[in-house]
mmCIF file with all atom_site columns, C-alpha atoms in Angstrom:
data_model
loop_
_atom_site.group_PDB
_atom_site.id
_atom_site.type_symbol
_atom_site.label_atom_id
_atom_site.label_alt_id
_atom_site.label_comp_id
_atom_site.label_asym_id
_atom_site.label_entity_id
_atom_site.label_seq_id
_atom_site.pdbx_PDB_ins_code
_atom_site.Cartn_x
_atom_site.Cartn_y
_atom_site.Cartn_z
_atom_site.occupancy
_atom_site.B_iso_or_equiv
_atom_site.pdbx_formal_charge
_atom_site.auth_seq_id
_atom_site.auth_comp_id
_atom_site.auth_asym_id
_atom_site.auth_atom_id
_atom_site.pdbx_PDB_model_num
ATOM 1   C CA . SER A 1 1   ? 60.213 130.720 38.389 1.00 76.00 ? 1   SER A CA 1
ATOM 2   C CA . GLN A 1 2   ? 59.202 127.246 37.249 1.00 78.00 ? 2   GLN A CA 1
ATOM 3   C CA . LYS A 1 3   ? 56.149 125.779 38.961 1.00 85.00 ? 3   LYS A CA 1
ATOM 4   C CA . ILE A 1 4   ? 53.791 122.845 38.710 1.00 90.00 ? 4   ILE A CA 1
ATOM 5   C CA . GLU A 1 5   ? 50.528 123.275 40.585 1.00 91.00 ? 5   GLU A CA 1
ATOM 6   C CA . GLN A 1 6   ? 47.830 120.700 41.120 1.00 92.00 ? 6   GLN A CA 1
ATOM 7   C CA . ASN A 1 7   ? 44.505 122.335 41.847 1.00 77.00 ? 7   ASN A CA 1
ATOM 8   C CA . SER A 1 8   ? 43.986 121.320 45.416 1.00 74.00 ? 8   SER A CA 1
ATOM 9   C CA . GLU A 1 9   ? 45.546 119.144 48.021 1.00 78.00 ? 9   GLU A CA 1
ATOM 10  C CA . ALA A 1 10  ? 42.327 117.194 48.496 1.00 91.00 ? 10  ALA A CA 1
ATOM 11  C CA . LEU A 1 11  ? 39.189 116.533 46.493 1.00 94.00 ? 11  LEU A CA 1
ATOM 12  C CA . ASN A 1 12  ? 36.123 114.805 47.927 1.00 95.00 ? 12  ASN A CA 1
ATOM 13  C CA . ILE A 1 13  ? 33.391 113.502 45.635 1.00 96.00 ? 13  ILE A CA 1
ATOM 14  C CA . GLN A 1 14  ? 30.455 111.118 45.732 1.00 97.00 ? 14  GLN A CA 1
ATOM 15  C CA . GLU A 1 15  ? 30.626 107.686 44.156 1.00 97.00 ? 15  GLU A CA 1
ATOM 16  C CA . GLY A 1 16  ? 29.406 107.683 40.569 1.00 97.00 ? 16  GLY A CA 1
ATOM 17  C CA . LYS A 1 17  ? 30.355 111.299 39.893 1.00 97.00 ? 17  LYS A CA 1
ATOM 18  C CA . THR A 1 18  ? 33.162 112.483 37.640 1.00 97.00 ? 18  THR A CA 1
ATOM 19  C CA . ALA A 1 19  ? 36.354 113.591 39.370 1.00 96.00 ? 19  ALA A CA 1
ATOM 20  C CA . THR A 1 20  ? 38.305 116.340 37.618 1.00 96.00 ? 20  THR A CA 1
ATOM 21  C CA . LEU A 1 21  ? 41.871 117.079 38.687 1.00 97.00 ? 21  LEU A CA 1
ATOM 22  C CA . THR A 1 22  ? 43.886 119.999 37.365 1.00 97.00 ? 22  THR A CA 1
ATOM 23  C CA . CYS A 1 23  ? 47.585 120.392 36.680 1.00 96.00 ? 23  CYS A CA 1
ATOM 24  C CA . ASN A 1 24  ? 48.934 123.825 35.755 1.00 95.00 ? 24  ASN A CA 1
ATOM 25  C CA . TYR A 1 25  ? 52.526 124.655 34.980 1.00 94.00 ? 25  TYR A CA 1
ATOM 26  C CA . THR A 1 26  ? 54.596 127.805 34.560 1.00 91.00 ? 26  THR A CA 1
ATOM 27  C CA . ASN A 1 27  ? 57.801 128.387 32.653 1.00 88.00 ? 27  ASN A CA 1
ATOM 28  C CA . TYR A 1 28  ? 58.122 124.838 31.373 1.00 87.00 ? 28  TYR A CA 1
ATOM 29  C CA . SER A 1 29  ? 57.778 123.559 27.816 1.00 86.00 ? 29  SER A CA 1
ATOM 30  C CA . PRO A 1 30  ? 56.996 119.884 28.312 1.00 87.00 ? 30  PRO A CA 1
ATOM 31  C CA . ALA A 1 31  ? 57.200 117.462 25.432 1.00 85.00 ? 31  ALA A CA 1
ATOM 32  C CA . TYR A 1 32  ? 54.668 115.266 27.211 1.00 90.00 ? 32  TYR A CA 1
ATOM 33  C CA . LEU A 1 33  ? 52.773 114.990 30.447 1.00 93.00 ? 33  LEU A CA 1
ATOM 34  C CA . GLN A 1 34  ? 52.027 111.910 32.526 1.00 95.00 ? 34  GLN A CA 1
ATOM 35  C CA . TRP A 1 35  ? 49.630 111.070 35.320 1.00 97.00 ? 35  TRP A CA 1
ATOM 36  C CA . TYR A 1 36  ? 50.400 108.630 38.101 1.00 97.00 ? 36  TYR A CA 1
ATOM 37  C CA . ARG A 1 37  ? 48.391 107.138 40.946 1.00 98.00 ? 37  ARG A CA 1
ATOM 38  C CA . GLN A 1 38  ? 49.973 106.721 44.367 1.00 97.00 ? 38  GLN A CA 1
ATOM 39  C CA . ASP A 1 39  ? 48.470 104.814 47.276 1.00 97.00 ? 39  ASP A CA 1
ATOM 40  C CA . PRO A 1 40  ? 49.687 105.526 50.842 1.00 94.00 ? 40  PRO A CA 1
ATOM 41  C CA . GLY A 1 41  ? 53.138 104.088 51.484 1.00 92.00 ? 41  GLY A CA 1
ATOM 42  C CA . ARG A 1 42  ? 53.487 102.769 47.920 1.00 95.00 ? 42  ARG A CA 1
ATOM 43  C CA . GLY A 1 43  ? 55.352 103.872 44.815 1.00 96.00 ? 43  GLY A CA 1
ATOM 44  C CA . PRO A 1 44  ? 53.541 105.780 42.042 1.00 97.00 ? 44  PRO A CA 1
ATOM 45  C CA . VAL A 1 45  ? 51.894 103.764 39.281 1.00 97.00 ? 45  VAL A CA 1
ATOM 46  C CA . PHE A 1 46  ? 51.729 105.069 35.711 1.00 95.00 ? 46  PHE A CA 1
ATOM 47  C CA . LEU A 1 47  ? 48.260 105.774 34.322 1.00 97.00 ? 47  LEU A CA 1
ATOM 48  C CA . LEU A 1 48  ? 48.392 107.837 31.145 1.00 95.00 ? 48  LEU A CA 1
ATOM 49  C CA . LEU A 1 49  ? 50.770 109.782 28.932 1.00 94.00 ? 49  LEU A CA 1
ATOM 50  C CA . ILE A 1 50  ? 49.791 112.601 26.597 1.00 94.00 ? 50  ILE A CA 1
ATOM 51  C CA . ARG A 1 51  ? 52.149 114.310 24.170 1.00 91.00 ? 51  ARG A CA 1
ATOM 52  C CA . GLU A 1 52  ? 52.295 118.022 23.379 1.00 89.00 ? 52  GLU A CA 1
ATOM 53  C CA . ASN A 1 53  ? 50.667 117.517 19.981 1.00 91.00 ? 53  ASN A CA 1
ATOM 54  C CA . GLU A 1 54  ? 47.742 115.541 21.419 1.00 93.00 ? 54  GLU A CA 1
ATOM 55  C CA . LYS A 1 55  ? 44.604 117.147 22.800 1.00 91.00 ? 55  LYS A CA 1
ATOM 56  C CA . GLU A 1 56  ? 43.038 114.200 24.562 1.00 96.00 ? 56  GLU A CA 1
ATOM 57  C CA . LYS A 1 57  ? 43.759 110.618 25.622 1.00 96.00 ? 57  LYS A CA 1
ATOM 58  C CA . ARG A 1 58  ? 41.389 108.034 27.042 1.00 96.00 ? 58  ARG A CA 1
ATOM 59  C CA . LYS A 1 59  ? 41.840 104.763 28.881 1.00 95.00 ? 59  LYS A CA 1
ATOM 60  C CA . GLU A 1 60  ? 38.780 102.996 30.240 1.00 96.00 ? 60  GLU A CA 1
ATOM 61  C CA . ARG A 1 61  ? 37.201 105.452 32.739 1.00 97.00 ? 61  ARG A CA 1
ATOM 62  C CA . LEU A 1 62  ? 40.150 107.852 32.555 1.00 98.00 ? 62  LEU A CA 1
ATOM 63  C CA . LYS A 1 63  ? 40.536 110.854 30.275 1.00 98.00 ? 63  LYS A CA 1
ATOM 64  C CA . VAL A 1 64  ? 43.380 113.352 30.045 1.00 98.00 ? 64  VAL A CA 1
ATOM 65  C CA . THR A 1 65  ? 43.469 116.621 28.151 1.00 97.00 ? 65  THR A CA 1
ATOM 66  C CA . PHE A 1 66  ? 46.517 118.771 27.458 1.00 95.00 ? 66  PHE A CA 1
ATOM 67  C CA . ASP A 1 67  ? 46.331 122.432 26.498 1.00 94.00 ? 67  ASP A CA 1
ATOM 68  C CA . THR A 1 68  ? 49.788 123.841 25.817 1.00 91.00 ? 68  THR A CA 1
ATOM 69  C CA . THR A 1 69  ? 48.366 127.338 25.318 1.00 92.00 ? 69  THR A CA 1
ATOM 70  C CA . LEU A 1 70  ? 46.737 127.380 28.752 1.00 93.00 ? 70  LEU A CA 1
ATOM 71  C CA . LYS A 1 71  ? 49.660 125.328 30.131 1.00 94.00 ? 71  LYS A CA 1
ATOM 72  C CA . GLN A 1 72  ? 47.183 122.991 31.733 1.00 95.00 ? 72  GLN A CA 1
ATOM 73  C CA . SER A 1 73  ? 46.213 119.347 31.869 1.00 96.00 ? 73  SER A CA 1
ATOM 74  C CA . LEU A 1 74  ? 42.904 118.025 33.142 1.00 97.00 ? 74  LEU A CA 1
ATOM 75  C CA . PHE A 1 75  ? 42.523 114.475 34.432 1.00 97.00 ? 75  PHE A CA 1
ATOM 76  C CA . HIS A 1 76  ? 39.019 113.006 34.609 1.00 98.00 ? 76  HIS A CA 1
ATOM 77  C CA . ILE A 1 77  ? 37.776 109.836 36.262 1.00 98.00 ? 77  ILE A CA 1
ATOM 78  C CA . THR A 1 78  ? 34.214 109.055 35.219 1.00 98.00 ? 78  THR A CA 1
ATOM 79  C CA . ALA A 1 79  ? 31.822 106.918 37.253 1.00 98.00 ? 79  ALA A CA 1
ATOM 80  C CA . SER A 1 80  ? 34.192 107.193 40.203 1.00 97.00 ? 80  SER A CA 1
ATOM 81  C CA . GLN A 1 81  ? 34.408 104.393 42.755 1.00 97.00 ? 81  GLN A CA 1
ATOM 82  C CA . PRO A 1 82  ? 35.731 104.277 46.332 1.00 97.00 ? 82  PRO A CA 1
ATOM 83  C CA . ALA A 1 83  ? 38.623 102.188 44.960 1.00 98.00 ? 83  ALA A CA 1
ATOM 84  C CA . ASP A 1 84  ? 39.708 105.263 42.981 1.00 98.00 ? 84  ASP A CA 1
ATOM 85  C CA . SER A 1 85  ? 40.596 106.995 46.258 1.00 98.00 ? 85  SER A CA 1
ATOM 86  C CA . ALA A 1 86  ? 44.330 107.777 46.101 1.00 97.00 ? 86  ALA A CA 1
ATOM 87  C CA . THR A 1 87  ? 46.750 110.605 45.412 1.00 97.00 ? 87  THR A CA 1
ATOM 88  C CA . TYR A 1 88  ? 47.141 111.504 41.758 1.00 97.00 ? 88  TYR A CA 1
ATOM 89  C CA . LEU A 1 89  ? 50.395 113.050 40.550 1.00 97.00 ? 89  LEU A CA 1
ATOM 90  C CA . CYS A 1 90  ? 50.966 114.904 37.329 1.00 96.00 ? 90  CYS A CA 1
ATOM 91  C CA . ALA A 1 91  ? 54.466 114.897 35.896 1.00 95.00 ? 91  ALA A CA 1
ATOM 92  C CA . LEU A 1 92  ? 56.022 116.935 33.116 1.00 93.00 ? 92  LEU A CA 1
ATOM 93  C CA . GLY A 1 93  ? 58.371 115.268 30.677 1.00 88.00 ? 93  GLY A CA 1
ATOM 94  C CA . LEU A 1 94  ? 60.831 117.731 29.257 1.00 82.00 ? 94  LEU A CA 1
ATOM 95  C CA . GLY A 1 95  ? 62.000 115.324 26.573 1.00 70.00 ? 95  GLY A CA 1
ATOM 96  C CA . GLY A 1 96  ? 65.488 115.257 25.189 1.00 63.00 ? 96  GLY A CA 1
ATOM 97  C CA . SER A 1 97  ? 67.990 112.605 26.142 1.00 53.00 ? 97  SER A CA 1
ATOM 98  C CA . GLN A 1 98  ? 67.376 112.711 29.858 1.00 54.00 ? 98  GLN A CA 1
ATOM 99  C CA . GLY A 1 99  ? 63.761 111.713 30.078 1.00 62.00 ? 99  GLY A CA 1
ATOM 100 C CA . ASN A 1 100 ? 63.302 112.394 33.748 1.00 71.00 ? 100 ASN A CA 1
ATOM 101 C CA . LEU A 1 101 ? 60.026 113.758 35.048 1.00 87.00 ? 101 LEU A CA 1
ATOM 102 C CA . ILE A 1 102 ? 59.161 116.831 37.105 1.00 91.00 ? 102 ILE A CA 1
ATOM 103 C CA . PHE A 1 103 ? 56.347 115.945 39.506 1.00 94.00 ? 103 PHE A CA 1
ATOM 104 C CA . GLY A 1 104 ? 53.624 118.046 41.054 1.00 95.00 ? 104 GLY A CA 1
ATOM 105 C CA . LYS A 1 105 ? 52.659 117.643 44.720 1.00 95.00 ? 105 LYS A CA 1
ATOM 106 C CA . GLY A 1 106 ? 49.616 115.585 43.892 1.00 96.00 ? 106 GLY A CA 1
ATOM 107 C CA . THR A 1 107 ? 45.903 115.783 44.634 1.00 96.00 ? 107 THR A CA 1
ATOM 108 C CA . LYS A 1 108 ? 44.398 113.405 47.197 1.00 96.00 ? 108 LYS A CA 1
ATOM 109 C CA . LEU A 1 109 ? 41.081 112.127 45.889 1.00 97.00 ? 109 LEU A CA 1
ATOM 110 C CA . SER A 1 110 ? 38.499 110.615 48.232 1.00 97.00 ? 110 SER A CA 1
ATOM 111 C CA . VAL A 1 111 ? 35.444 108.958 46.717 1.00 97.00 ? 111 VAL A CA 1
ATOM 112 C CA . LYS A 1 112 ? 32.647 108.442 49.242 1.00 96.00 ? 112 LYS A CA 1
ATOM 113 C CA . PRO A 1 113 ? 30.115 105.618 48.833 1.00 93.00 ? 113 PRO A CA 1
ATOM 114 C CA . GLU B 2 1   ? 54.625 90.919  36.001 1.00 69.00 ? 2   GLU B CA 1
ATOM 115 C CA . ALA B 2 2   ? 58.137 92.368  36.278 1.00 78.00 ? 3   ALA B CA 1
ATOM 116 C CA . GLU B 2 3   ? 58.691 94.759  39.151 1.00 93.00 ? 4   GLU B CA 1
ATOM 117 C CA . VAL B 2 4   ? 61.325 97.118  40.469 1.00 97.00 ? 5   VAL B CA 1
ATOM 118 C CA . ALA B 2 5   ? 62.683 95.661  43.693 1.00 97.00 ? 6   ALA B CA 1
ATOM 119 C CA . GLN B 2 6   ? 63.853 97.873  46.553 1.00 98.00 ? 7   GLN B CA 1
ATOM 120 C CA . SER B 2 7   ? 65.233 97.148  49.994 1.00 97.00 ? 8   SER B CA 1
ATOM 121 C CA . PRO B 2 8   ? 64.908 97.770  52.816 1.00 98.00 ? 9   PRO B CA 1
ATOM 122 C CA . ARG B 2 9   ? 61.259 98.847  52.897 1.00 97.00 ? 10  ARG B CA 1
ATOM 123 C CA . TYR B 2 10  ? 61.780 100.648 56.171 1.00 97.00 ? 11  TYR B CA 1
ATOM 124 C CA . LYS B 2 11  ? 64.904 101.986 57.831 1.00 98.00 ? 12  LYS B CA 1
ATOM 125 C CA . ILE B 2 12  ? 65.246 103.825 61.137 1.00 98.00 ? 13  ILE B CA 1
ATOM 126 C CA . THR B 2 13  ? 68.627 105.290 61.910 1.00 97.00 ? 14  THR B CA 1
ATOM 127 C CA . GLU B 2 14  ? 70.184 107.899 64.126 1.00 97.00 ? 15  GLU B CA 1
ATOM 128 C CA . LYS B 2 15  ? 71.645 111.062 62.694 1.00 95.00 ? 16  LYS B CA 1
ATOM 129 C CA . SER B 2 16  ? 75.299 110.853 61.698 1.00 96.00 ? 17  SER B CA 1
ATOM 130 C CA . GLN B 2 17  ? 74.952 107.154 60.868 1.00 97.00 ? 18  GLN B CA 1
ATOM 131 C CA . ALA B 2 18  ? 75.388 105.711 57.387 1.00 98.00 ? 19  ALA B CA 1
ATOM 132 C CA . VAL B 2 19  ? 72.476 104.198 55.483 1.00 98.00 ? 20  VAL B CA 1
ATOM 133 C CA . ALA B 2 20  ? 72.228 102.416 52.137 1.00 98.00 ? 21  ALA B CA 1
ATOM 134 C CA . PHE B 2 21  ? 69.354 101.549 49.826 1.00 98.00 ? 22  PHE B CA 1
ATOM 135 C CA . TRP B 2 22  ? 69.354 98.970  47.060 1.00 98.00 ? 23  TRP B CA 1
ATOM 136 C CA . CYS B 2 23  ? 67.367 98.832  43.845 1.00 98.00 ? 24  CYS B CA 1
ATOM 137 C CA . ASP B 2 24  ? 67.016 96.165  41.173 1.00 97.00 ? 25  ASP B CA 1
ATOM 138 C CA . PRO B 2 25  ? 65.219 97.560  38.101 1.00 96.00 ? 26  PRO B CA 1
ATOM 139 C CA . ILE B 2 26  ? 63.068 95.680  35.635 1.00 95.00 ? 27  ILE B CA 1
ATOM 140 C CA . SER B 2 27  ? 65.254 93.442  33.513 1.00 93.00 ? 28  SER B CA 1
ATOM 141 C CA . GLY B 2 28  ? 66.386 95.174  30.340 1.00 91.00 ? 29  GLY B CA 1
ATOM 142 C CA . HIS B 2 29  ? 65.594 98.679  31.520 1.00 93.00 ? 30  HIS B CA 1
ATOM 143 C CA . ALA B 2 30  ? 68.623 100.810 30.708 1.00 92.00 ? 31  ALA B CA 1
ATOM 144 C CA . THR B 2 31  ? 67.579 103.899 32.663 1.00 92.00 ? 32  THR B CA 1
ATOM 145 C CA . LEU B 2 32  ? 67.404 103.972 36.442 1.00 95.00 ? 33  LEU B CA 1
ATOM 146 C CA . TYR B 2 33  ? 66.299 106.839 38.658 1.00 95.00 ? 34  TYR B CA 1
ATOM 147 C CA . TRP B 2 34  ? 66.461 107.587 42.352 1.00 97.00 ? 35  TRP B CA 1
ATOM 148 C CA . TYR B 2 35  ? 63.771 109.984 43.599 1.00 97.00 ? 36  TYR B CA 1
ATOM 149 C CA . ARG B 2 36  ? 63.195 111.372 47.086 1.00 97.00 ? 37  ARG B CA 1
ATOM 150 C CA . GLN B 2 37  ? 59.649 112.054 48.240 1.00 97.00 ? 38  GLN B CA 1
ATOM 151 C CA . ILE B 2 38  ? 58.998 114.044 51.395 1.00 96.00 ? 39  ILE B CA 1
ATOM 152 C CA . LEU B 2 39  ? 55.576 113.465 52.940 1.00 93.00 ? 40  LEU B CA 1
ATOM 153 C CA . GLY B 2 40  ? 52.945 115.543 51.161 1.00 90.00 ? 41  GLY B CA 1
ATOM 154 C CA . GLN B 2 41  ? 55.247 116.428 48.264 1.00 93.00 ? 42  GLN B CA 1
ATOM 155 C CA . GLY B 2 42  ? 55.878 114.999 44.825 1.00 95.00 ? 43  GLY B CA 1
ATOM 156 C CA . PRO B 2 43  ? 58.947 112.901 44.050 1.00 96.00 ? 44  PRO B CA 1
ATOM 157 C CA . GLU B 2 44  ? 62.121 114.882 43.316 1.00 95.00 ? 45  GLU B CA 1
ATOM 158 C CA . LEU B 2 45  ? 64.900 113.452 41.184 1.00 94.00 ? 46  LEU B CA 1
ATOM 159 C CA . LEU B 2 46  ? 68.195 112.781 42.941 1.00 96.00 ? 47  LEU B CA 1
ATOM 160 C CA . VAL B 2 47  ? 70.116 110.924 40.242 1.00 95.00 ? 48  VAL B CA 1
ATOM 161 C CA . GLN B 2 48  ? 69.540 109.327 36.853 1.00 93.00 ? 49  GLN B CA 1
ATOM 162 C CA . PHE B 2 49  ? 71.645 106.550 35.288 1.00 94.00 ? 50  PHE B CA 1
ATOM 163 C CA . GLN B 2 50  ? 71.784 105.423 31.693 1.00 92.00 ? 51  GLN B CA 1
ATOM 164 C CA . ASP B 2 51  ? 73.335 101.966 31.915 1.00 93.00 ? 52  ASP B CA 1
ATOM 165 C CA . GLU B 2 52  ? 76.254 102.485 34.322 1.00 93.00 ? 53  GLU B CA 1
ATOM 166 C CA . SER B 2 53  ? 76.746 106.196 33.583 1.00 93.00 ? 54  SER B CA 1
ATOM 167 C CA . VAL B 2 54  ? 75.311 109.116 35.523 1.00 94.00 ? 55  VAL B CA 1
ATOM 168 C CA . VAL B 2 55  ? 73.135 111.282 33.264 1.00 90.00 ? 56  VAL B CA 1
ATOM 169 C CA . ASP B 2 56  ? 71.929 113.768 35.856 1.00 91.00 ? 57  ASP B CA 1
ATOM 170 C CA . ASP B 2 57  ? 72.973 114.164 39.481 1.00 94.00 ? 58  ASP B CA 1
ATOM 171 C CA . SER B 2 58  ? 72.503 117.911 39.705 1.00 92.00 ? 59  SER B CA 1
ATOM 172 C CA . GLN B 2 59  ? 70.101 117.614 42.667 1.00 92.00 ? 60  GLN B CA 1
ATOM 173 C CA . LEU B 2 60  ? 72.117 115.031 44.575 1.00 95.00 ? 61  LEU B CA 1
ATOM 174 C CA . PRO B 2 61  ? 73.690 116.502 47.758 1.00 94.00 ? 62  PRO B CA 1
ATOM 175 C CA . LYS B 2 62  ? 77.111 115.157 46.936 1.00 93.00 ? 63  LYS B CA 1
ATOM 176 C CA . ASP B 2 63  ? 78.650 116.016 50.297 1.00 96.00 ? 64  ASP B CA 1
ATOM 177 C CA . ARG B 2 64  ? 76.644 113.216 51.897 1.00 97.00 ? 65  ARG B CA 1
ATOM 178 C CA . PHE B 2 65  ? 74.889 111.249 49.151 1.00 98.00 ? 66  PHE B CA 1
ATOM 179 C CA . SER B 2 66  ? 76.435 108.865 46.665 1.00 97.00 ? 67  SER B CA 1
ATOM 180 C CA . ALA B 2 67  ? 74.941 106.531 44.091 1.00 97.00 ? 68  ALA B CA 1
ATOM 181 C CA . GLU B 2 68  ? 76.392 103.839 41.898 1.00 96.00 ? 69  GLU B CA 1
ATOM 182 C CA . ARG B 2 69  ? 75.281 101.365 39.261 1.00 95.00 ? 70  ARG B CA 1
ATOM 183 C CA . LEU B 2 70  ? 78.509 99.553  38.631 1.00 86.00 ? 71  LEU B CA 1
ATOM 184 C CA . LYS B 2 71  ? 77.398 96.893  36.126 1.00 89.00 ? 72  LYS B CA 1
ATOM 185 C CA . GLY B 2 72  ? 74.498 98.827  34.702 1.00 87.00 ? 73  GLY B CA 1
ATOM 186 C CA . VAL B 2 73  ? 71.942 96.660  36.445 1.00 93.00 ? 74  VAL B CA 1
ATOM 187 C CA . ASP B 2 74  ? 71.202 97.138  40.151 1.00 96.00 ? 75  ASP B CA 1
ATOM 188 C CA . SER B 2 75  ? 72.026 100.307 42.044 1.00 98.00 ? 76  SER B CA 1
ATOM 189 C CA . THR B 2 76  ? 72.872 101.499 45.537 1.00 98.00 ? 77  THR B CA 1
ATOM 190 C CA . LEU B 2 77  ? 72.126 104.893 47.078 1.00 98.00 ? 78  LEU B CA 1
ATOM 191 C CA . LYS B 2 78  ? 74.114 105.789 50.171 1.00 98.00 ? 79  LYS B CA 1
ATOM 192 C CA . ILE B 2 79  ? 73.770 108.567 52.718 1.00 98.00 ? 80  ILE B CA 1
ATOM 193 C CA . GLN B 2 80  ? 76.626 109.312 55.090 1.00 97.00 ? 81  GLN B CA 1
ATOM 194 C CA . PRO B 2 81  ? 76.147 110.919 57.523 1.00 97.00 ? 82  PRO B CA 1
ATOM 195 C CA . ALA B 2 82  ? 72.354 110.935 57.739 1.00 97.00 ? 83  ALA B CA 1
ATOM 196 C CA . GLU B 2 83  ? 70.668 114.127 58.905 1.00 97.00 ? 84  GLU B CA 1
ATOM 197 C CA . LEU B 2 84  ? 67.207 114.693 60.366 1.00 96.00 ? 85  LEU B CA 1
ATOM 198 C CA . GLY B 2 85  ? 66.077 116.362 57.130 1.00 96.00 ? 86  GLY B CA 1
ATOM 199 C CA . ASP B 2 86  ? 66.826 113.196 55.162 1.00 97.00 ? 87  ASP B CA 1
ATOM 200 C CA . SER B 2 87  ? 63.714 111.507 56.544 1.00 97.00 ? 88  SER B CA 1
ATOM 201 C CA . ALA B 2 88  ? 61.679 110.696 53.435 1.00 97.00 ? 89  ALA B CA 1
ATOM 202 C CA . MET B 2 89  ? 60.642 107.948 51.033 1.00 98.00 ? 90  MET B CA 1
ATOM 203 C CA . TYR B 2 90  ? 63.411 106.996 48.611 1.00 98.00 ? 91  TYR B CA 1
ATOM 204 C CA . LEU B 2 91  ? 61.937 105.734 45.380 1.00 98.00 ? 92  LEU B CA 1
ATOM 205 C CA . CYS B 2 92  ? 63.734 103.864 42.636 1.00 98.00 ? 93  CYS B CA 1
ATOM 206 C CA . ALA B 2 93  ? 62.295 103.787 39.127 1.00 96.00 ? 94  ALA B CA 1
ATOM 207 C CA . SER B 2 94  ? 63.350 102.375 35.790 1.00 94.00 ? 95  SER B CA 1
ATOM 208 C CA . SER B 2 95  ? 62.399 102.904 32.189 1.00 92.00 ? 96  SER B CA 1
ATOM 209 C CA . GLN B 2 96  ? 63.176 101.446 28.796 1.00 87.00 ? 97  GLN B CA 1
ATOM 210 C CA . ARG B 2 97  ? 65.804 102.970 26.546 1.00 79.00 ? 98  ARG B CA 1
ATOM 211 C CA . GLY B 2 98  ? 64.022 105.122 23.997 1.00 68.00 ? 99  GLY B CA 1
ATOM 212 C CA . GLY B 2 99  ? 60.662 104.424 25.591 1.00 63.00 ? 100 GLY B CA 1
ATOM 213 C CA . THR B 2 100 ? 57.756 106.781 26.031 1.00 67.00 ? 101 THR B CA 1
ATOM 214 C CA . GLY B 2 101 ? 59.139 107.979 29.315 1.00 74.00 ? 102 GLY B CA 1
ATOM 215 C CA . GLU B 2 102 ? 56.810 105.850 31.440 1.00 88.00 ? 103 GLU B CA 1
ATOM 216 C CA . LEU B 2 103 ? 58.516 105.175 34.766 1.00 92.00 ? 104 LEU B CA 1
ATOM 217 C CA . PHE B 2 104 ? 58.091 101.958 36.682 1.00 94.00 ? 105 PHE B CA 1
ATOM 218 C CA . PHE B 2 105 ? 58.517 102.621 40.399 1.00 97.00 ? 106 PHE B CA 1
ATOM 219 C CA . GLY B 2 106 ? 59.448 100.316 43.209 1.00 97.00 ? 107 GLY B CA 1
ATOM 220 C CA . GLU B 2 107 ? 57.607 100.350 46.522 1.00 97.00 ? 108 GLU B CA 1
ATOM 221 C CA . GLY B 2 108 ? 60.171 102.671 48.026 1.00 97.00 ? 109 GLY B CA 1
ATOM 222 C CA . SER B 2 109 ? 62.378 102.716 51.118 1.00 98.00 ? 110 SER B CA 1
ATOM 223 C CA . ARG B 2 110 ? 60.994 104.747 53.994 1.00 97.00 ? 111 ARG B CA 1
ATOM 224 C CA . LEU B 2 111 ? 63.813 106.379 55.977 1.00 98.00 ? 112 LEU B CA 1
ATOM 225 C CA . THR B 2 112 ? 63.354 107.849 59.437 1.00 98.00 ? 113 THR B CA 1
ATOM 226 C CA . VAL B 2 113 ? 66.315 109.682 60.953 1.00 97.00 ? 114 VAL B CA 1
ATOM 227 C CA . LEU B 2 114 ? 66.143 110.193 64.731 1.00 96.00 ? 115 LEU B CA 1
#
């Protein structure tokens, strides 16, 4: 069956450390993968996109890797801050004409001061 | 900055009643999506429009849900009759035609069915 799994429901880290979130998928062949941030009671906000032929993408303190052999994406936040506390969703883009995304359940990140 | 507008933000209704949600996407965005997000889960696609045409409604429970985008701009999602299991956040998103697939979400409409 097709599955998207994000490593844990919750991740607690200390301010200043690097947060690493995992997204694994089974029986999908995504053309690209996206990461979104969602605050409680709000809609998701786009962070980064990485295509199947890209290994790594960076944006400020964020870094995403994409390994199509392992069927895994890693999302890193360096020098984490309490303001980074939120739920982070990975989403697979299957490409083609439709363009809709298949979302994981998300990982709730808490950064403690 | 352009935003996706949704209303109402919150809706409480009794089961068997009708409920409607409205979405106005970012101007110029040809593709519009309705997602449902149950608490603790990721968003799940209900329906996708390209301009005024439905591209994918395979996960839309068509016995009670309907969606339209008559002029290819704003959209309405309706539930009739509402059931207890429909309690969720209903998210509207839009994207550019031929874009990278980045979705711009609205703030959502939180539905509680009593």
